[in-house]
Amino acid sequence: MQVIDTPEGLWLGRVWLPQVQGPAVVTLREGQVVDITTPHAPTVSHVLDLADPAQHVRACSGTVLGALDTIAANPVDPAQLHLLAPCDLQPVKACGVTFARSMVERVIEEKAAGDPARAEAIRARVAQAIGDSLRNLRAGSPEAAEVKRTLQAEGLWSQYLEVGIGPDAEVFTKCPAMAAVGTGAAVGLHPVSRWNNPEPEIVLAVASSGRIMGATLGNDVNLRDVEGRSALLLGKAKDNNASCAIGPLIRLFDDSFTLDDVRRAELTLTVTGTDGFHMTGHSSMSEISRDPEELVAQTIGRHHQYPDGFMLFLGTLFAPTEDRDTPGEGFTHKTGDVVTIAAPGLGQLTNTVQLSTEAPEWTFGTRRLMASLAGRGLLG
């Protein structure tokens, strides 16, 4: 299984070491995964807060653990060497409604009150009133304010449009530190949901200073019916066992890969079901309504600090409307679906859909990480 398409990039991630029952910080060199955990930088959070993380990763000596593709193919099992989400102490934040087309789908979710059977009729009405008028709007601009007034007059104004074209971005906590799963793991759906979908996104790795140090891929699993019933259920819709996948590795910014590459990135989503269903989708970062630097600035600053840094989902253009079973009810997941998110230069993230109640429980938190590092003499 090839998870990285540009092995010459500068990579940072984590693996599970079965012999110590704990994680290691790793990089990739000539297709080999190399353990670079040191007392100086025992976590990914530590590495990203160094003055020059790229130079540290290039120069750090380490131990070869094996070929990346071999390790990536290993089952996610405590007895096996396998990839983890490439973040540790950082909380995982996420931006919503950052693309015009997905913003319209959020309006539909709200108007349908979580009922997929009502969505098609509402979709037609919203399209008639809005059309493509939102596509080139700059969020927070006078033109956006005029669109807001027009939509209010039509009775179509929504809290999703407020954060989509208003001055304030939607930034929420997707999951706590240590809760995200990596490539190869199960992603979880809360069992109350009957209408849900993957959300293919780029995830920024941000240091405690607010510097953007690199990027990776993520699946911001979304329960459309739960969030559609009430925005106050966002926590239930977004943060469940195994509902956040990040990986395979963080690509650190250097001369070969910068934030401009993130701004131009093209993401591809593939969903393959055990029932023979197959769907593909795309998300183009060039269509984002707010620049990644603006989203980071709205997340961290004098108003809010992140002493361990944070990971930031940038939102998605993808909003599936293709019918899977019942005409007019669109797409929803089934257990066993295999979801692959890929982007040139960032590799691919693959996960299998399960119920959150059936996915492995989250048991390795910050206390266990500290105990593991201390037991290995990696804490100063």
C-alpha positions as YAML, in Angstrom:
chain: A
units: angstrom
residues:
- id: 1
  name: MET
  ca: [0.00, 0.00, 0.00]
- id: 2
  name: GLN
  ca: [1.64, 3.26, -1.17]
- id: 3
  name: VAL
  ca: [0.70, 6.01, 1.29]
- id: 4
  name: ILE
  ca: [3.24, 8.67, 0.27]
- id: 5
  name: ASP
  ca: [3.63, 9.78, -3.34]
- id: 6
  name: THR
  ca: [6.57, 12.15, -2.77]
- id: 7
  name: PRO
  ca: [9.05, 10.31, -0.51]
- id: 8
  name: GLU
  ca: [11.71, 13.00, -1.07]
- id: 9
  name: GLY
  ca: [9.60, 15.48, 0.91]
- id: 10
  name: LEU
  ca: [10.35, 16.29, 4.53]
- id: 11
  name: TRP
  ca: [8.02, 14.17, 6.66]
- id: 12
  name: LEU
  ca: [7.09, 13.98, 10.33]
- id: 13
  name: GLY
  ca: [4.79, 11.48, 12.01]
- id: 14
  name: ARG
  ca: [4.27, 8.85, 14.67]
- id: 15
  name: VAL
  ca: [4.20, 5.08, 14.91]
- id: 16
  name: TRP
  ca: [3.16, 2.67, 17.64]
- id: 17
  name: LEU
  ca: [6.06, 0.65, 19.07]
- id: 18
  name: PRO
  ca: [4.68, -2.66, 20.37]
- id: 19
  name: GLN
  ca: [7.85, -3.47, 22.34]
- id: 20
  name: VAL
  ca: [7.34, -0.44, 24.59]
- id: 21
  name: GLN
  ca: [3.56, -0.09, 24.17]
- id: 22
  name: GLY
  ca: [3.96, 3.56, 23.26]
- id: 23
  name: PRO
  ca: [4.53, 5.95, 20.35]
- id: 24
  name: ALA
  ca: [7.66, 7.11, 18.58]
- id: 25
  name: VAL
  ca: [8.28, 10.27, 16.55]
- id: 26
  name: VAL
  ca: [9.39, 9.31, 13.06]
- id: 27
  name: THR
  ca: [10.47, 10.68, 9.72]
- id: 28
  name: LEU
  ca: [10.82, 9.13, 6.27]
- id: 29
  name: ARG
  ca: [14.17, 8.57, 4.56]
- id: 30
  name: GLU
  ca: [14.44, 6.77, 1.23]
- id: 31
  name: GLY
  ca: [11.15, 5.00, 1.86]
- id: 32
  name: GLN
  ca: [12.18, 3.85, 5.33]
- id: 33
  name: VAL
  ca: [10.49, 4.91, 8.56]
- id: 34
  name: VAL
  ca: [13.12, 6.24, 11.00]
- id: 35
  name: ASP
  ca: [12.57, 6.68, 14.74]
- id: 36
  name: ILE
  ca: [13.89, 10.15, 15.69]
- id: 37
  name: THR
  ca: [12.44, 10.35, 19.22]
- id: 38
  name: THR
  ca: [14.89, 12.15, 21.52]
- id: 39
  name: PRO
  ca: [14.76, 13.69, 25.01]
- id: 40
  name: HIS
  ca: [15.17, 17.05, 23.23]
- id: 41
  name: ALA
  ca: [12.04, 16.48, 21.14]
- id: 42
  name: PRO
  ca: [10.06, 13.48, 22.44]
- id: 43
  name: THR
  ca: [6.75, 14.44, 20.80]
- id: 44
  name: VAL
  ca: [5.61, 15.88, 17.50]
- id: 45
  name: SER
  ca: [4.44, 18.92, 19.46]
- id: 46
  name: HIS
  ca: [7.99, 19.44, 20.72]
- id: 47
  name: VAL
  ca: [9.44, 19.12, 17.20]
- id: 48
  name: LEU
  ca: [7.03, 21.67, 15.71]
- id: 49
  name: ASP
  ca: [7.92, 24.19, 18.43]
- id: 50
  name: LEU
  ca: [11.66, 24.08, 17.70]
- id: 51
  name: ALA
  ca: [13.21, 27.15, 16.09]
- id: 52
  name: ASP
  ca: [13.81, 25.14, 12.90]
- id: 53
  name: PRO
  ca: [11.81, 21.88, 12.86]
- id: 54
  name: ALA
  ca: [12.86, 21.11, 9.28]
- id: 55
  name: GLN
  ca: [16.54, 21.28, 10.13]
- id: 56
  name: HIS
  ca: [16.01, 19.10, 13.22]
- id: 57
  name: VAL
  ca: [14.24, 16.41, 11.21]
- id: 58
  name: ARG
  ca: [16.91, 16.48, 8.48]
- id: 59
  name: ALA
  ca: [19.84, 16.28, 10.88]
- id: 60
  name: CYS
  ca: [18.50, 14.05, 13.64]
- id: 61
  name: SER
  ca: [20.00, 10.56, 13.82]
- id: 62
  name: GLY
  ca: [17.62, 7.69, 14.31]
- id: 63
  name: THR
  ca: [16.78, 4.02, 14.10]
- id: 64
  name: VAL
  ca: [15.30, 2.47, 10.96]
- id: 65
  name: LEU
  ca: [12.05, 0.68, 11.79]
- id: 66
  name: GLY
  ca: [11.18, -0.65, 8.34]
- id: 67
  name: ALA
  ca: [9.69, 0.27, 4.98]
- id: 68
  name: LEU
  ca: [6.81, 2.75, 5.11]
- id: 69
  name: ASP
  ca: [4.52, 0.75, 2.87]
- id: 70
  name: THR
  ca: [5.07, -2.38, 4.98]
- id: 71
  name: ILE
  ca: [4.36, -0.57, 8.24]
- id: 72
  name: ALA
  ca: [1.31, 1.18, 6.75]
- id: 73
  name: ALA
  ca: [-0.12, -2.20, 5.77]
- id: 74
  name: ASN
  ca: [0.12, -3.56, 9.30]
- id: 75
  name: PRO
  ca: [-3.14, -3.85, 11.24]
- id: 76
  name: VAL
  ca: [-3.91, -1.23, 13.87]
- id: 77
  name: ASP
  ca: [-3.16, -3.55, 16.75]
- id: 78
  name: PRO
  ca: [-1.19, -2.89, 19.97]
- id: 79
  name: ALA
  ca: [0.91, -5.96, 19.17]
- id: 80
  name: GLN
  ca: [1.91, -4.59, 15.75]
- id: 81
  name: LEU
  ca: [4.13, -1.74, 14.57]
- id: 82
  name: HIS
  ca: [1.70, 0.64, 12.80]
- id: 83
  name: LEU
  ca: [1.15, 4.26, 11.85]
- id: 84
  name: LEU
  ca: [-0.62, 6.63, 14.24]
- id: 85
  name: ALA
  ca: [-2.12, 10.04, 13.62]
- id: 86
  name: PRO
  ca: [0.91, 12.35, 13.17]
- id: 87
  name: CYS
  ca: [0.01, 14.61, 16.11]
- id: 88
  name: ASP
  ca: [0.03, 14.10, 19.85]
- id: 89
  name: LEU
  ca: [-0.26, 16.89, 22.43]
- id: 90
  name: GLN
  ca: [-2.02, 19.25, 20.03]
- id: 91
  name: PRO
  ca: [-5.81, 19.68, 20.29]
- id: 92
  name: VAL
  ca: [-7.53, 19.24, 16.95]
- id: 93
  name: LYS
  ca: [-9.48, 22.28, 15.76]
- id: 94
  name: ALA
  ca: [-11.61, 22.50, 12.62]
- id: 95
  name: CYS
  ca: [-13.04, 25.22, 10.42]
- id: 96
  name: GLY
  ca: [-16.51, 24.78, 8.97]
- id: 97
  name: VAL
  ca: [-18.37, 26.34, 6.07]
- id: 98
  name: THR
  ca: [-15.25, 27.65, 4.32]
- id: 99
  name: PHE
  ca: [-16.40, 26.80, 0.77]
- id: 100
  name: ALA
  ca: [-19.45, 28.21, -1.01]
- id: 101
  name: ARG
  ca: [-20.80, 24.93, -2.35]
- id: 102
  name: SER
  ca: [-20.52, 23.06, 0.95]
- id: 103
  name: MET
  ca: [-21.97, 26.13, 2.67]
- id: 104
  name: VAL
  ca: [-25.15, 25.75, 0.62]
- id: 105
  name: GLU
  ca: [-25.38, 22.12, 1.73]
- id: 106
  name: ARG
  ca: [-25.15, 23.23, 5.36]
- id: 107
  name: VAL
  ca: [-28.10, 25.57, 4.75]
- id: 108
  name: ILE
  ca: [-30.01, 22.62, 3.32]
- id: 109
  name: GLU
  ca: [-29.16, 20.45, 6.34]
- id: 110
  name: GLU
  ca: [-30.51, 23.13, 8.63]
- id: 111
  name: LYS
  ca: [-33.69, 23.76, 6.62]
- id: 112
  name: ALA
  ca: [-34.33, 20.01, 6.35]
- id: 113
  name: ALA
  ca: [-33.86, 19.65, 10.13]
- id: 114
  name: GLY
  ca: [-31.75, 16.55, 9.57]
- id: 115
  name: ASP
  ca: [-34.31, 14.83, 7.30]
- id: 116
  name: PRO
  ca: [-32.64, 13.69, 4.03]
- id: 117
  name: ALA
  ca: [-36.04, 13.11, 2.38]
- id: 118
  name: ARG
  ca: [-36.75, 16.87, 2.52]
- id: 119
  name: ALA
  ca: [-33.33, 17.93, 1.32]
- id: 120
  name: GLU
  ca: [-33.86, 17.67, -2.44]
- id: 121
  name: ALA
  ca: [-36.80, 20.09, -2.55]
- id: 122
  name: ILE
  ca: [-34.99, 22.56, -0.33]
- id: 123
  name: ARG
  ca: [-31.84, 22.18, -2.45]
- id: 124
  name: ALA
  ca: [-33.80, 23.26, -5.54]
- id: 125
  name: ARG
  ca: [-35.28, 26.28, -3.77]
- id: 126
  name: VAL
  ca: [-31.95, 27.43, -2.35]
- id: 127
  name: ALA
  ca: [-30.27, 27.01, -5.74]
- id: 128
  name: GLN
  ca: [-32.96, 29.15, -7.38]
- id: 129
  name: ALA
  ca: [-32.50, 31.93, -4.82]
- id: 130
  name: ILE
  ca: [-28.69, 31.79, -4.52]
- id: 131
  name: GLY
  ca: [-27.34, 30.24, -7.71]
- id: 132
  name: ASP
  ca: [-23.60, 30.80, -7.99]
- id: 133
  name: SER
  ca: [-23.73, 34.26, -6.41]
- id: 134
  name: LEU
  ca: [-21.71, 33.11, -3.38]
- id: 135
  name: ARG
  ca: [-18.83, 31.55, -5.29]
- id: 136
  name: ASN
  ca: [-16.65, 34.65, -5.65]
- id: 137
  name: LEU
  ca: [-17.68, 36.50, -2.51]
- id: 138
  name: ARG
  ca: [-15.00, 37.50, -0.03]
- id: 139
  name: ALA
  ca: [-16.14, 36.64, 3.46]
- id: 140
  name: GLY
  ca: [-16.79, 39.74, 5.54]
- id: 141
  name: SER
  ca: [-16.84, 42.11, 2.53]
- id: 142
  name: PRO
  ca: [-19.53, 44.77, 1.81]
- id: 143
  name: GLU
  ca: [-20.70, 42.58, -1.09]
- id: 144
  name: ALA
  ca: [-21.18, 39.68, 1.32]
- id: 145
  name: ALA
  ca: [-23.21, 41.93, 3.63]
- id: 146
  name: GLU
  ca: [-25.49, 42.81, 0.72]
- id: 147
  name: VAL
  ca: [-26.02, 39.12, -0.09]
- id: 148
  name: LYS
  ca: [-26.90, 38.58, 3.55]
- id: 149
  name: ARG
  ca: [-29.62, 41.26, 3.36]
- id: 150
  name: THR
  ca: [-31.00, 39.72, 0.17]
- id: 151
  name: LEU
  ca: [-31.16, 36.21, 1.65]
- id: 152
  name: GLN
  ca: [-32.79, 37.49, 4.82]
- id: 153
  name: ALA
  ca: [-35.50, 39.08, 2.70]
- id: 154
  name: GLU
  ca: [-36.02, 35.71, 0.96]
- id: 155
  name: GLY
  ca: [-36.34, 33.92, 4.31]
- id: 156
  name: LEU
  ca: [-33.25, 31.84, 3.50]
- id: 157
  name: TRP
  ca: [-30.74, 33.35, 5.90]
- id: 158
  name: SER
  ca: [-28.93, 30.76, 7.99]
- id: 159
  name: GLN
  ca: [-26.33, 30.61, 10.74]
- id: 160
  name: TYR
  ca: [-24.18, 28.65, 8.26]
- id: 161
  name: LEU
  ca: [-24.23, 31.55, 5.81]
- id: 162
  name: GLU
  ca: [-23.34, 33.86, 8.71]
- id: 163
  name: VAL
  ca: [-20.04, 32.08, 9.28]
- id: 164
  name: GLY
  ca: [-19.59, 31.35, 5.57]
- id: 165
  name: ILE
  ca: [-19.66, 34.94, 4.33]
- id: 166
  name: GLY
  ca: [-19.70, 36.99, 7.54]
- id: 167
  name: PRO
  ca: [-16.61, 38.42, 9.27]
- id: 168
  name: ASP
  ca: [-16.17, 35.53, 11.75]
- id: 169
  name: ALA
  ca: [-15.09, 32.04, 10.73]
- id: 170
  name: GLU
  ca: [-16.52, 28.93, 12.32]
- id: 171
  name: VAL
  ca: [-13.75, 27.30, 14.36]
- id: 172
  name: PHE
  ca: [-14.64, 24.41, 16.66]
- id: 173
  name: THR
  ca: [-12.86, 21.65, 18.53]
- id: 174
  name: LYS
  ca: [-12.98, 18.45, 16.51]
- id: 175
  name: CYS
  ca: [-11.41, 16.27, 19.19]
- id: 176
  name: PRO
  ca: [-9.05, 16.46, 22.16]
- id: 177
  name: ALA
  ca: [-5.33, 15.85, 21.96]
- id: 178
  name: MET
  ca: [-4.45, 12.17, 21.38]
- id: 179
  name: ALA
  ca: [-7.97, 11.23, 20.16]
- id: 180
  name: ALA
  ca: [-7.43, 11.29, 16.38]
- id: 181
  name: VAL
  ca: [-6.80, 8.01, 14.53]
- id: 182
  name: GLY
  ca: [-4.31, 7.47, 11.73]
- id: 183
  name: THR
  ca: [-4.39, 5.85, 8.33]
- id: 184
  name: GLY
  ca: [-5.52, 2.22, 8.35]
- id: 185
  name: ALA
  ca: [-7.71, 2.68, 11.42]
- id: 186
  name: ALA
  ca: [-11.49, 2.56, 11.70]
- id: 187
  name: VAL
  ca: [-13.39, 5.84, 11.65]
- id: 188
  name: GLY
  ca: [-16.50, 5.97, 13.77]
- id: 189
  name: LEU
  ca: [-20.12, 7.03, 13.28]
- id: 190
  name: HIS
  ca: [-22.34, 7.65, 16.29]
- id: 191
  name: PRO
  ca: [-25.04, 4.94, 16.13]
- id: 192
  name: VAL
  ca: [-27.88, 7.50, 16.32]
- id: 193
  name: SER
  ca: [-26.96, 8.90, 12.89]
- id: 194
  name: ARG
  ca: [-28.71, 7.86, 9.69]
- id: 195
  name: TRP
  ca: [-27.35, 10.59, 7.39]
- id: 196
  name: ASN
  ca: [-23.61, 11.19, 7.39]
- id: 197
  name: ASN
  ca: [-20.59, 11.61, 5.17]
- id: 198
  name: PRO
  ca: [-16.80, 11.91, 5.03]
- id: 199
  name: GLU
  ca: [-15.21, 15.34, 4.75]
- id: 200
  name: PRO
  ca: [-11.85, 15.32, 2.91]
- id: 201
  name: GLU
  ca: [-9.71, 18.18, 4.16]
- id: 202
  name: ILE
  ca: [-6.21, 19.51, 4.49]
- id: 203
  name: VAL
  ca: [-5.04, 19.83, 8.09]
- id: 204
  name: LEU
  ca: [-2.42, 22.37, 9.10]
- id: 205
  name: ALA
  ca: [0.19, 21.68, 11.78]
- id: 206
  name: VAL
  ca: [0.54, 24.90, 13.78]
- id: 207
  name: ALA
  ca: [3.16, 25.63, 16.45]
- id: 208
  name: SER
  ca: [2.34, 27.34, 19.75]
- id: 209
  name: SER
  ca: [3.65, 30.60, 18.25]
- id: 210
  name: GLY
  ca: [1.00, 30.44, 15.52]
- id: 211
  name: ARG
  ca: [3.54, 29.55, 12.83]
- id: 212
  name: ILE
  ca: [2.20, 27.11, 10.24]
- id: 213
  name: MET
  ca: [4.84, 24.38, 10.03]
- id: 214
  name: GLY
  ca: [3.33, 21.83, 7.65]
- id: 215
  name: ALA
  ca: [0.24, 20.06, 6.42]
- id: 216
  name: THR
  ca: [-1.39, 16.65, 6.18]
- id: 217
  name: LEU
  ca: [-4.76, 15.13, 5.25]
- id: 218
  name: GLY
  ca: [-7.82, 14.62, 7.40]
- id: 219
  name: ASN
  ca: [-11.33, 13.18, 7.45]
- id: 220
  name: ASP
  ca: [-13.67, 15.39, 9.49]
- id: 221
  name: VAL
  ca: [-16.42, 12.77, 9.71]
- id: 222
  name: ASN
  ca: [-19.78, 14.55, 9.77]
- id: 223
  name: LEU
  ca: [-23.22, 13.50, 11.02]
- id: 224
  name: ARG
  ca: [-25.48, 15.58, 8.78]
- id: 225
  name: ASP
  ca: [-28.75, 14.65, 10.50]
- id: 226
  name: VAL
  ca: [-27.48, 15.37, 14.01]
- id: 227
  name: GLU
  ca: [-25.96, 18.75, 13.15]
- id: 228
  name: GLY
  ca: [-28.96, 19.56, 10.94]
- id: 229
  name: ARG
  ca: [-31.38, 19.16, 13.85]
- id: 230
  name: SER
  ca: [-29.56, 21.84, 15.83]
- id: 231
  name: ALA
  ca: [-26.21, 23.60, 15.63]
- id: 232
  name: LEU
  ca: [-26.04, 23.13, 19.39]
- id: 233
  name: LEU
  ca: [-25.51, 19.42, 18.66]
- id: 234
  name: LEU
  ca: [-22.26, 20.16, 16.84]
- id: 235
  name: GLY
  ca: [-20.23, 18.43, 19.56]
- id: 236
  name: LYS
  ca: [-22.31, 15.26, 19.23]
- id: 237
  name: ALA
  ca: [-22.09, 15.45, 15.43]
- id: 238
  name: LYS
  ca: [-18.33, 15.92, 15.30]
- id: 239
  name: ASP
  ca: [-16.57, 14.50, 18.35]
- id: 240
  name: ASN
  ca: [-17.11, 10.79, 18.89]
- id: 241
  name: ASN
  ca: [-14.87, 7.78, 19.32]
- id: 242
  name: ALA
  ca: [-12.65, 7.48, 16.19]
- id: 243
  name: SER
  ca: [-14.54, 10.21, 14.32]
- id: 244
  name: CYS
  ca: [-11.36, 12.13, 13.45]
- id: 245
  name: ALA
  ca: [-8.72, 10.70, 11.10]
- id: 246
  name: ILE
  ca: [-5.44, 12.49, 10.30]
- id: 247
  name: GLY
  ca: [-2.48, 11.33, 8.24]
- id: 248
  name: PRO
  ca: [-0.55, 9.62, 6.95]
- id: 249
  name: LEU
  ca: [2.33, 11.98, 7.91]
- id: 250
  name: ILE
  ca: [2.82, 15.74, 8.24]
- id: 251
  name: ARG
  ca: [4.75, 17.22, 5.33]
- id: 252
  name: LEU
  ca: [6.89, 19.97, 6.79]
- id: 253
  name: PHE
  ca: [7.25, 23.19, 4.84]
- id: 254
  name: ASP
  ca: [10.59, 23.64, 3.09]
- id: 255
  name: ASP
  ca: [11.81, 24.81, -0.30]
- id: 256
  name: SER
  ca: [9.93, 21.99, -2.04]
- id: 257
  name: PHE
  ca: [6.56, 22.41, -0.30]
- id: 258
  name: THR
  ca: [5.02, 25.59, 1.09]
- id: 259
  name: LEU
  ca: [1.70, 27.09, 2.12]
- id: 260
  name: ASP
  ca: [1.18, 28.09, -1.50]
- id: 261
  name: ASP
  ca: [1.11, 24.40, -2.38]
- id: 262
  name: VAL
  ca: [-1.66, 23.99, 0.20]
- id: 263
  name: ARG
  ca: [-3.57, 26.87, -1.39]
- id: 264
  name: ARG
  ca: [-3.39, 25.07, -4.78]
- id: 265
  name: ALA
  ca: [-4.04, 21.55, -3.51]
- id: 266
  name: GLU
  ca: [-6.55, 19.25, -5.19]
- id: 267
  name: LEU
  ca: [-8.05, 16.56, -2.96]
- id: 268
  name: THR
  ca: [-9.68, 13.38, -4.21]
- id: 269
  name: LEU
  ca: [-12.11, 11.29, -2.19]
- id: 270
  name: THR
  ca: [-13.04, 7.69, -2.93]
- id: 271
  name: VAL
  ca: [-15.68, 5.70, -1.07]
- id: 272
  name: THR
  ca: [-16.04, 1.97, -1.78]
- id: 273
  name: GLY
  ca: [-18.77, 0.00, -0.04]
- id: 274
  name: THR
  ca: [-19.13, -3.70, 0.66]
- id: 275
  name: ASP
  ca: [-22.46, -3.41, -1.23]
- id: 276
  name: GLY
  ca: [-20.63, -2.55, -4.48]
- id: 277
  name: PHE
  ca: [-21.24, 1.18, -4.14]
- id: 278
  name: HIS
  ca: [-18.47, 3.44, -5.45]
- id: 279
  name: MET
  ca: [-18.25, 7.21, -5.26]
- id: 280
  name: THR
  ca: [-15.55, 9.76, -6.04]
- id: 281
  name: GLY
  ca: [-15.42, 13.42, -5.14]
- id: 282
  name: HIS
  ca: [-13.05, 16.35, -5.27]
- id: 283
  name: SER
  ca: [-12.18, 19.39, -3.20]
- id: 284
  name: SER
  ca: [-10.15, 22.27, -4.66]
- id: 285
  name: MET
  ca: [-8.41, 24.47, -2.13]
- id: 286
  name: SER
  ca: [-8.33, 27.28, -4.71]
- id: 287
  name: GLU
  ca: [-12.06, 27.78, -4.05]
- id: 288
  name: ILE
  ca: [-11.75, 28.33, -0.31]
- id: 289
  name: SER
  ca: [-13.51, 31.50, 0.90]
- id: 290
  name: ARG
  ca: [-10.95, 32.37, 3.58]
- id: 291
  name: ASP
  ca: [-7.17, 32.09, 3.28]
- id: 292
  name: PRO
  ca: [-5.53, 29.48, 5.53]
- id: 293
  name: GLU
  ca: [-3.51, 32.20, 7.28]
- id: 294
  name: GLU
  ca: [-6.74, 34.05, 8.14]
- id: 295
  name: LEU
  ca: [-8.23, 30.86, 9.60]
- id: 296
  name: VAL
  ca: [-5.14, 30.33, 11.75]
- id: 297
  name: ALA
  ca: [-5.26, 33.97, 12.89]
- id: 298
  name: GLN
  ca: [-8.91, 33.57, 13.91]
- id: 299
  name: THR
  ca: [-7.94, 30.48, 15.93]
- id: 300
  name: ILE
  ca: [-4.80, 31.61, 17.81]
- id: 301
  name: GLY
  ca: [-3.75, 35.01, 19.08]
- id: 302
  name: ARG
  ca: [-4.07, 37.23, 22.11]
- id: 303
  name: HIS
  ca: [-7.67, 35.97, 22.40]
- id: 304
  name: HIS
  ca: [-6.65, 32.28, 22.61]
- id: 305
  name: GLN
  ca: [-3.32, 30.52, 23.14]
- id: 306
  name: TYR
  ca: [-2.34, 26.91, 22.39]
- id: 307
  name: PRO
  ca: [0.83, 26.15, 24.38]
- id: 308
  name: ASP
  ca: [1.21, 22.73, 22.70]
- id: 309
  name: GLY
  ca: [0.28, 23.99, 19.25]
- id: 310
  name: PHE
  ca: [-2.76, 22.67, 17.40]
- id: 311
  name: MET
  ca: [-3.93, 20.91, 14.25]
- id: 312
  name: LEU
  ca: [-6.43, 22.81, 12.09]
- id: 313
  name: PHE
  ca: [-8.85, 21.30, 9.56]
- id: 314
  name: LEU
  ca: [-9.44, 23.86, 6.80]
- id: 315
  name: GLY
  ca: [-12.90, 22.74, 5.68]
- id: 316
  name: THR
  ca: [-14.08, 21.01, 2.53]
- id: 317
  name: LEU
  ca: [-15.69, 21.77, -0.80]
- id: 318
  name: PHE
  ca: [-17.08, 18.25, -0.94]
- id: 319
  name: ALA
  ca: [-20.78, 17.81, -0.10]
- id: 320
  name: PRO
  ca: [-22.18, 14.51, -1.47]
- id: 321
  name: THR
  ca: [-25.63, 14.64, -3.06]
- id: 322
  name: GLU
  ca: [-25.44, 11.40, -5.10]
- id: 323
  name: ASP
  ca: [-28.21, 8.98, -4.13]
- id: 324
  name: ARG
  ca: [-27.01, 5.73, -2.61]
- id: 325
  name: ASP
  ca: [-30.24, 3.92, -1.80]
- id: 326
  name: THR
  ca: [-33.46, 5.93, -1.84]
- id: 327
  name: PRO
  ca: [-33.94, 8.51, -4.64]
- id: 328
  name: GLY
  ca: [-33.78, 12.03, -3.27]
- id: 329
  name: GLU
  ca: [-32.09, 11.08, 0.01]
- id: 330
  name: GLY
  ca: [-28.51, 11.49, -1.21]
- id: 331
  name: PHE
  ca: [-25.43, 9.76, 0.18]
- id: 332
  name: THR
  ca: [-24.90, 8.26, 3.60]
- id: 333
  name: HIS
  ca: [-22.27, 5.89, 4.91]
- id: 334
  name: LYS
  ca: [-22.66, 2.19, 5.59]
- id: 335
  name: THR
  ca: [-20.39, 0.27, 7.91]
- id: 336
  name: GLY
  ca: [-17.56, -1.33, 6.00]
- id: 337
  name: ASP
  ca: [-17.13, 1.61, 3.62]
- id: 338
  name: VAL
  ca: [-13.49, 2.22, 2.75]
- id: 339
  name: VAL
  ca: [-12.72, 5.93, 2.52]
- id: 340
  name: THR
  ca: [-9.53, 7.16, 0.83]
- id: 341
  name: ILE
  ca: [-8.52, 10.82, 0.77]
- id: 342
  name: ALA
  ca: [-5.54, 11.69, -1.42]
- id: 343
  name: ALA
  ca: [-3.69, 14.78, -2.62]
- id: 344
  name: PRO
  ca: [-0.51, 15.07, -4.69]
- id: 345
  name: GLY
  ca: [2.39, 15.83, -2.40]
- id: 346
  name: LEU
  ca: [0.55, 14.72, 0.75]
- id: 347
  name: GLY
  ca: [-0.10, 11.03, 0.04]
- id: 348
  name: GLN
  ca: [-3.27, 9.24, 0.99]
- id: 349
  name: LEU
  ca: [-5.30, 8.61, 4.12]
- id: 350
  name: THR
  ca: [-7.42, 5.44, 4.16]
- id: 351
  name: ASN
  ca: [-9.92, 4.38, 6.80]
- id: 352
  name: THR
  ca: [-12.80, 1.91, 7.17]
- id: 353
  name: VAL
  ca: [-16.15, 3.08, 8.51]
- id: 354
  name: GLN
  ca: [-17.51, 1.49, 11.67]
- id: 355
  name: LEU
  ca: [-19.85, 2.58, 14.42]
- id: 356
  name: SER
  ca: [-18.13, 4.56, 17.16]
- id: 357
  name: THR
  ca: [-19.40, 1.94, 19.58]
- id: 358
  name: GLU
  ca: [-17.68, -0.82, 17.58]
- id: 359
  name: ALA
  ca: [-14.37, 0.93, 16.81]
- id: 360
  name: PRO
  ca: [-11.52, 0.38, 19.29]
- id: 361
  name: GLU
  ca: [-11.97, 2.52, 22.39]
- id: 362
  name: TRP
  ca: [-9.70, 5.52, 22.89]
- id: 363
  name: THR
  ca: [-7.54, 4.59, 25.88]
- id: 364
  name: PHE
  ca: [-4.12, 6.15, 25.22]
- id: 365
  name: GLY
  ca: [-4.34, 9.74, 26.42]
- id: 366
  name: THR
  ca: [-1.91, 12.33, 27.69]
- id: 367
  name: ARG
  ca: [-1.24, 10.65, 31.04]
- id: 368
  name: ARG
  ca: [-0.28, 7.39, 29.35]
- id: 369
  name: LEU
  ca: [1.92, 9.25, 26.88]
- id: 370
  name: MET
  ca: [3.77, 11.01, 29.70]
- id: 371
  name: ALA
  ca: [4.18, 7.72, 31.58]
- id: 372
  name: SER
  ca: [5.48, 6.00, 28.45]
- id: 373
  name: LEU
  ca: [8.00, 8.74, 27.70]
- id: 374
  name: ALA
  ca: [9.14, 8.88, 31.33]
- id: 375
  name: GLY
  ca: [9.61, 5.11, 31.43]
- id: 376
  name: ARG
  ca: [11.88, 5.36, 28.38]
- id: 377
  name: GLY
  ca: [13.93, 8.20, 29.86]
- id: 378
  name: LEU
  ca: [12.65, 10.66, 27.29]
- id: 379
  name: LEU
  ca: [11.40, 13.36, 29.63]
- id: 380
  name: GLY
  ca: [13.88, 15.85, 31.02]
...
